[in-house]
mmCIF file of C-alpha atoms in Angstrom:
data_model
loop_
_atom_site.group_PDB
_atom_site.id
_atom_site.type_symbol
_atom_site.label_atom_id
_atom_site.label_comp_id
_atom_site.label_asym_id
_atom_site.label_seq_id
_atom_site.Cartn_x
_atom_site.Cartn_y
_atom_site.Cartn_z
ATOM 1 C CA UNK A 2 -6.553 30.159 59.960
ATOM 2 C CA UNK A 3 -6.314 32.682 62.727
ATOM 3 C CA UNK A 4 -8.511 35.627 62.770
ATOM 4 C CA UNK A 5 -8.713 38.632 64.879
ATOM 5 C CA UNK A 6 -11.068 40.513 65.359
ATOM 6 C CA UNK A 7 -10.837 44.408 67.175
ATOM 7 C CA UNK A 8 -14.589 46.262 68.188
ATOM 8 C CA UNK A 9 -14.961 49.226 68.596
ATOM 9 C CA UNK A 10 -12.963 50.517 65.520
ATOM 10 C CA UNK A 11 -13.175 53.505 66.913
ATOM 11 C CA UNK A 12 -14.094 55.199 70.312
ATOM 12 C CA UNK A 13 -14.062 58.606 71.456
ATOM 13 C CA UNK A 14 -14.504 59.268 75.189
ATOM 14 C CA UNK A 15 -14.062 62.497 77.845
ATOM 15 C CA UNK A 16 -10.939 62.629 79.747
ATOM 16 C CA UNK A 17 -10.695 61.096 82.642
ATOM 17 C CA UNK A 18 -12.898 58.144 81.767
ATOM 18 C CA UNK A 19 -11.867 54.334 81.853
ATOM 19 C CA UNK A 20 -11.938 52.516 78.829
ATOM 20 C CA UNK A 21 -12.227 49.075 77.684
ATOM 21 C CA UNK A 22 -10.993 47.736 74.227
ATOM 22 C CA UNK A 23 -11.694 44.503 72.733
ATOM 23 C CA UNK A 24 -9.723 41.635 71.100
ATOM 24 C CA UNK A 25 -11.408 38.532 69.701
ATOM 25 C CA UNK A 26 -9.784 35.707 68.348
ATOM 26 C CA UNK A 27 -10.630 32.485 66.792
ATOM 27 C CA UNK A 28 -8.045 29.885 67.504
ATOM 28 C CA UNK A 29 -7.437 29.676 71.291
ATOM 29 C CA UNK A 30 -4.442 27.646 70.260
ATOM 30 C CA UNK A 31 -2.031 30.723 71.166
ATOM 31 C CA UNK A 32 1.640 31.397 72.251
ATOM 32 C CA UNK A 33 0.899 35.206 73.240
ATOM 33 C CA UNK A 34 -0.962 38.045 72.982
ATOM 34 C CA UNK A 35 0.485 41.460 72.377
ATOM 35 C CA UNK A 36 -1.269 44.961 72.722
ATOM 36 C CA UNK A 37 0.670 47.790 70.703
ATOM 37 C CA UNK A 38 0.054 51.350 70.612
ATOM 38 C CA UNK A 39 0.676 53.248 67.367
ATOM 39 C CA UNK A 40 0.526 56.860 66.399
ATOM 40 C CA UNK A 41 -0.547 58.258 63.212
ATOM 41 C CA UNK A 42 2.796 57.589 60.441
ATOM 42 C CA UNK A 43 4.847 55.852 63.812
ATOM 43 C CA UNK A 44 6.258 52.438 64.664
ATOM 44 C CA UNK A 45 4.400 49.985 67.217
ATOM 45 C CA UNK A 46 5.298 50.655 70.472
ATOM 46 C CA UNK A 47 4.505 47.431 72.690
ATOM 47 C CA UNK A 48 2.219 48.017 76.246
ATOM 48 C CA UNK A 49 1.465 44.356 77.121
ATOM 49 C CA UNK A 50 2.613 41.058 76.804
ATOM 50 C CA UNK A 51 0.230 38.305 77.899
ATOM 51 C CA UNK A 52 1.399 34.651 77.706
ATOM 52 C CA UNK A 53 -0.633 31.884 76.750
ATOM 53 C CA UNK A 54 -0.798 31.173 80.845
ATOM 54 C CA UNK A 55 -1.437 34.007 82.121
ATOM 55 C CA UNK A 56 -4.609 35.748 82.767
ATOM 56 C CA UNK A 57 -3.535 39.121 82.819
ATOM 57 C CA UNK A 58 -0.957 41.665 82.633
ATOM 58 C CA UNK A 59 -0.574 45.376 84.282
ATOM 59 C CA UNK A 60 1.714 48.349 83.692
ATOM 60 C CA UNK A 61 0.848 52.091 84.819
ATOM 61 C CA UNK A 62 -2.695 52.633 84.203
ATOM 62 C CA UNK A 63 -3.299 49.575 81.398
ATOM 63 C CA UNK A 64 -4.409 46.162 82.320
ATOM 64 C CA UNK A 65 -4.264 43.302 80.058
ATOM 65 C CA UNK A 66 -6.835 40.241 80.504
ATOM 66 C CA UNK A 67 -6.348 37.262 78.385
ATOM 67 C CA UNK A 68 -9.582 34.504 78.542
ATOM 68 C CA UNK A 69 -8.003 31.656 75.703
ATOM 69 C CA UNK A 70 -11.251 29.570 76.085
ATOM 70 C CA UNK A 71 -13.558 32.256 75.375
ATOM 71 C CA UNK A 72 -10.917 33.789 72.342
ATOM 72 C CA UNK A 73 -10.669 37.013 74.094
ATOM 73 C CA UNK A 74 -8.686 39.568 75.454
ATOM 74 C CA UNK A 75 -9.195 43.176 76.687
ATOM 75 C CA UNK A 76 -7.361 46.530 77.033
ATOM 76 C CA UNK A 77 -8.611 48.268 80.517
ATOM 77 C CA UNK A 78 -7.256 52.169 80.063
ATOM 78 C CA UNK A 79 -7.725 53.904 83.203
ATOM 79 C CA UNK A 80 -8.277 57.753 83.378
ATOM 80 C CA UNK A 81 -7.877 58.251 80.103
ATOM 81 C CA UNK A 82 -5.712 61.300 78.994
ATOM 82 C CA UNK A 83 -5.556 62.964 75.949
ATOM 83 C CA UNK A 84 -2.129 61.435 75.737
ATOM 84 C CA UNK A 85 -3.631 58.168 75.233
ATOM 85 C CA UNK A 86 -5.147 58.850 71.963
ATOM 86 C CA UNK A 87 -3.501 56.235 69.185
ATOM 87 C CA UNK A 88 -4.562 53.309 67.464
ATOM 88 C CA UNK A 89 -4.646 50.168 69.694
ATOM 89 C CA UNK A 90 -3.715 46.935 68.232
ATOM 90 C CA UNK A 91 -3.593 43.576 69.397
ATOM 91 C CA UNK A 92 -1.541 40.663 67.687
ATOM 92 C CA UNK A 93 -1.925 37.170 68.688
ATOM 93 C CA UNK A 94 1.036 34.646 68.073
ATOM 94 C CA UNK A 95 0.057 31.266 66.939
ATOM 95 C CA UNK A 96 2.893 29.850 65.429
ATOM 96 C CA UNK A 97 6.627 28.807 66.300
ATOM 97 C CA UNK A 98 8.058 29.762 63.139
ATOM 98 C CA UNK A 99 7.034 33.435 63.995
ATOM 99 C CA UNK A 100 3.464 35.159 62.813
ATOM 100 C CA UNK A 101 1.605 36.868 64.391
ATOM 101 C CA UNK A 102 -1.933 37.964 63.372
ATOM 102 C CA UNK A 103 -3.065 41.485 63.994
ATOM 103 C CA UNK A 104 -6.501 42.997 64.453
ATOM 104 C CA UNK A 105 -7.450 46.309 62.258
ATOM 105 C CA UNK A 106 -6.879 48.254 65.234
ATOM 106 C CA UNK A 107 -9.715 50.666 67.380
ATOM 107 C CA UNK A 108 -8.707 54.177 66.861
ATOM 108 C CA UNK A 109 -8.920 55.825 70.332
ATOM 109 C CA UNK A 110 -9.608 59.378 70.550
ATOM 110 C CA UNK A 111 -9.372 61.181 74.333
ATOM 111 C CA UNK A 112 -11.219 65.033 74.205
ATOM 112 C CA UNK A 113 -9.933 67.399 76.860
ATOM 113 C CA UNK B 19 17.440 49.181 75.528
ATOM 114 C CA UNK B 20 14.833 48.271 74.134
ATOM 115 C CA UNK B 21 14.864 49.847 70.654
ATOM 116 C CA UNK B 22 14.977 49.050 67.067
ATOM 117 C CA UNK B 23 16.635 51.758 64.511
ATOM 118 C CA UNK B 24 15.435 52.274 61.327
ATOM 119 C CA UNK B 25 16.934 54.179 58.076
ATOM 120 C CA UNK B 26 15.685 56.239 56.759
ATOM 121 C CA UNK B 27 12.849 57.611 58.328
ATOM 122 C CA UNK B 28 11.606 58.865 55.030
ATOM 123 C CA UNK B 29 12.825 57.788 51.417
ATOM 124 C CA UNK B 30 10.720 58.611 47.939
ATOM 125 C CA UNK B 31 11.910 56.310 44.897
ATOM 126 C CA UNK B 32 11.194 56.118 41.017
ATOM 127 C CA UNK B 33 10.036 53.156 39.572
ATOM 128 C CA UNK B 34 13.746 52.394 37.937
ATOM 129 C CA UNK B 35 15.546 52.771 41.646
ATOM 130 C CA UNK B 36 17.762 50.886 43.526
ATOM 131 C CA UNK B 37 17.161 51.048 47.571
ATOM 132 C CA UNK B 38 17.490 50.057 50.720
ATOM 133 C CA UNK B 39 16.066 50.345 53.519
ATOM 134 C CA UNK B 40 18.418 49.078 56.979
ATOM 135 C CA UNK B 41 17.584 48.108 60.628
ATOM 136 C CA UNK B 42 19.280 47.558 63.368
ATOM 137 C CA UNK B 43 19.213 46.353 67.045
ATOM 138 C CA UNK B 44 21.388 45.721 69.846
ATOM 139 C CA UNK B 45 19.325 43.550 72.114
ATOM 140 C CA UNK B 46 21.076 40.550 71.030
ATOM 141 C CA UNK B 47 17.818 39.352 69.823
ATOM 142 C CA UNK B 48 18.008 36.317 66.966
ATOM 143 C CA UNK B 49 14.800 36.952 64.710
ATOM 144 C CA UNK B 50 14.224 40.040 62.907
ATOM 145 C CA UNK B 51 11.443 40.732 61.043
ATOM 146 C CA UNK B 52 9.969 43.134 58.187
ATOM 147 C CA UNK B 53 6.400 44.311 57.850
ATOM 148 C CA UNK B 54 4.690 46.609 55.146
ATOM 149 C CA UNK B 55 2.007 48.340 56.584
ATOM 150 C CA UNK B 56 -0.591 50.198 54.163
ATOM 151 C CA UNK B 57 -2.683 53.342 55.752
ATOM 152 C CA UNK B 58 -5.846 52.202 58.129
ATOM 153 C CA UNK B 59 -4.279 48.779 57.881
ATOM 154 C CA UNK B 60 -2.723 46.522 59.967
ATOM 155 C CA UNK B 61 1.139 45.364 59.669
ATOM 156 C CA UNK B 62 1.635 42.617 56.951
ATOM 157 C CA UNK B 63 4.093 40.037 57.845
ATOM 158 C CA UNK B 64 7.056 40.056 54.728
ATOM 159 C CA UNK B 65 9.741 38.089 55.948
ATOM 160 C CA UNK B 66 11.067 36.660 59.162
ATOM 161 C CA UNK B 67 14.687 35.854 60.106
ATOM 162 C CA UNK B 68 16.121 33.706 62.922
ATOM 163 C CA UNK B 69 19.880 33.248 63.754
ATOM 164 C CA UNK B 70 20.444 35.449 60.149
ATOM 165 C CA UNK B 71 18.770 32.623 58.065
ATOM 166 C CA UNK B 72 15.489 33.559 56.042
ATOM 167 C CA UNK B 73 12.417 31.820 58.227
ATOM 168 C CA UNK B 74 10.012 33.067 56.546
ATOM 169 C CA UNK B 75 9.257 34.556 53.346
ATOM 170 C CA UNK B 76 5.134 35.557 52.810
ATOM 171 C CA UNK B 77 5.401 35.177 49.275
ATOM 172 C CA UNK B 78 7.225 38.558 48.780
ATOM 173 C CA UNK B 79 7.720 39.953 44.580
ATOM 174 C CA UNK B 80 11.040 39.313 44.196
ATOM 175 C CA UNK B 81 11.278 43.103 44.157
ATOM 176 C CA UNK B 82 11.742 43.082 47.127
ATOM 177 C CA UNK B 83 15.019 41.740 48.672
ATOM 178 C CA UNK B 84 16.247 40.937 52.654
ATOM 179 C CA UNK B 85 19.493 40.259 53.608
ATOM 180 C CA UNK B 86 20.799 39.661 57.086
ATOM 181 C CA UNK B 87 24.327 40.228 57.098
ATOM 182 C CA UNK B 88 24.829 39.716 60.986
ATOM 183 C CA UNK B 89 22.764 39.448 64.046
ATOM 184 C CA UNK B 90 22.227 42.908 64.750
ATOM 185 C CA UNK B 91 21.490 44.598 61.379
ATOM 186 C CA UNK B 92 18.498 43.253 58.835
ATOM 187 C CA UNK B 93 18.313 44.998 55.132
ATOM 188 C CA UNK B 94 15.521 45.409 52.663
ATOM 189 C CA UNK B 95 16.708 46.177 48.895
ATOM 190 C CA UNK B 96 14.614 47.405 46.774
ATOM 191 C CA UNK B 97 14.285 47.295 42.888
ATOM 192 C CA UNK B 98 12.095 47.904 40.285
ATOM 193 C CA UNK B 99 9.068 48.938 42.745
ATOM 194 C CA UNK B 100 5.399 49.825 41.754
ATOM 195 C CA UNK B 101 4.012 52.783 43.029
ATOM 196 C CA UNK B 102 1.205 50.437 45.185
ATOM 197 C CA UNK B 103 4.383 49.218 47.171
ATOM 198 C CA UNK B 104 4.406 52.830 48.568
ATOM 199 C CA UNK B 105 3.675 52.415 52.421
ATOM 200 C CA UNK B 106 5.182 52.277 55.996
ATOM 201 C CA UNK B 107 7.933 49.453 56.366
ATOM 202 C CA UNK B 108 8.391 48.575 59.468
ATOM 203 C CA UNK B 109 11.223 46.415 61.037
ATOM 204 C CA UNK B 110 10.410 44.675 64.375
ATOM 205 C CA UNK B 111 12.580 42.096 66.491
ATOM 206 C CA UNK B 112 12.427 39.618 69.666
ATOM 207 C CA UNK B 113 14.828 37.590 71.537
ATOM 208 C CA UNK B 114 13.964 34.454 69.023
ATOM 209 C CA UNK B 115 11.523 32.996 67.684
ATOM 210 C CA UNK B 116 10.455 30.709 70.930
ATOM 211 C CA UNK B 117 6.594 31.748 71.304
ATOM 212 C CA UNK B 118 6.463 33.546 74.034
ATOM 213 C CA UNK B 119 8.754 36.536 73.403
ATOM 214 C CA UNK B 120 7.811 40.151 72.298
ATOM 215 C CA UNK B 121 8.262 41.873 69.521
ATOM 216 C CA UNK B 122 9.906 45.497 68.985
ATOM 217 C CA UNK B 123 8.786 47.515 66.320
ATOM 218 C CA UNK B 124 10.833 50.484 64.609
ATOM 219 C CA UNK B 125 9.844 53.120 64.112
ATOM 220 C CA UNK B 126 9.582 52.697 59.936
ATOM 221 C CA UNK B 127 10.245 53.648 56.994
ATOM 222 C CA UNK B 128 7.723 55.895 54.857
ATOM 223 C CA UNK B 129 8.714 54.818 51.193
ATOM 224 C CA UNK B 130 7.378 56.470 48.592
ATOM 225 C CA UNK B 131 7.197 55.135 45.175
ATOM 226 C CA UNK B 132 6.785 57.772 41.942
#
């Protein structure tokens, strides 16, 4: 069975900083990897897709890095705004028929 | 366009109620799917539907009820609910159900149950 696995659970940095969020997961046997962003009582809004071959995946100021062998992925947030502040979640797809599993999330918090 | 309707955005119920919640999309993507999602938790996979037939059911109370009457719209009826069942339910959807593709999340429904 397919566990994820998000650290920090929560993070609170200056503006301006870059960040780094982790994904672990324990079946490299993937289709995807997804990174969402949701804020508080909102839908998911998708930032990154990462295929099972790729490596990694940019858009704006995120970067996406996928390492199957090692079970990882990770969230680079550059310049953080306060804008950015949401829960991050990450949501690997293992199976044809359609699941995905999610991590609990890491709860990012940006002070002006 | 890229986005996934949902109705409505808010909707409190008593235990005796009839519901429904609807989504819709007009990406002409083939699998729909609904999610409950409880507060500091992640979504939970309910049901999945490809090409409007029921994929996937995650052993769902029979309380609750899909129905996909055509590509583009996915229902959720709802009867005889607890008040634990309160939570966000969130409708996503991607192209089909081929690995690779990304989901689209809604933007949910809060349902509350008295």
């Amino acid at each position: 069975k397919q566990e994820v696995t998000q650290i920090p659970a929560a993070l609170s940095v200056p503006e301006g900083e870059n960040l780094v969020l982790n994904c672990s997961f324990t079946d490299s046997a993937i289709y995807n990897l997804q990174w969402f962003r949701q804020d508080p009582g909102k839908g998911l809004t998708s930032l990154l897709l990462i295929q099972s071959s790729q490596r990694e995946q940019t858009s704006g100021r995120l970067n996406a890095s996928l390492d199957k062998s090692s079970g990882r992925s990770t969230l680079y947030i550059a310049a953080s705004q306060p804008g950015d502040s949401a829960t991050y979640l990450c949501a690997v797809r293992t199976s044809y028929a359609g699941k995905s599993t999610f991590g609990d999330g890491t709860t990012l918090t940006v002070k002006p | 366009d890229t986005e996934v309707t949902q109705t409505p955005k808010h909707l409190v119920m008593g235990m005796t109620n009839k519901k429904s919640l609807k989504c819709e999309q007009h990406m002409g993507h083939r699998a729909m799917y609904w999610y409950k999602q409880k507060a500091k938790k992640p979504p939970e996979l309910m049901f999945v539907y490809s090409y409007e037939k029921l994929s996937i059911n995650e052993s769902v109370p029979s309380r609750f009820s899909p129905e996909c009457p055509n590509s583009s719209l996915l229902n959720l009826h709802l009867h005889a609910l607890q008040p634990e069942d309160s939570a966000l339910y969130l409708c996503a959807s991607s192209q089909d159900l081929q690995g690779g593709n990304e989901q689209f999340f809604g933007p949910g429904t809060r349902l509350t149950v008295l």
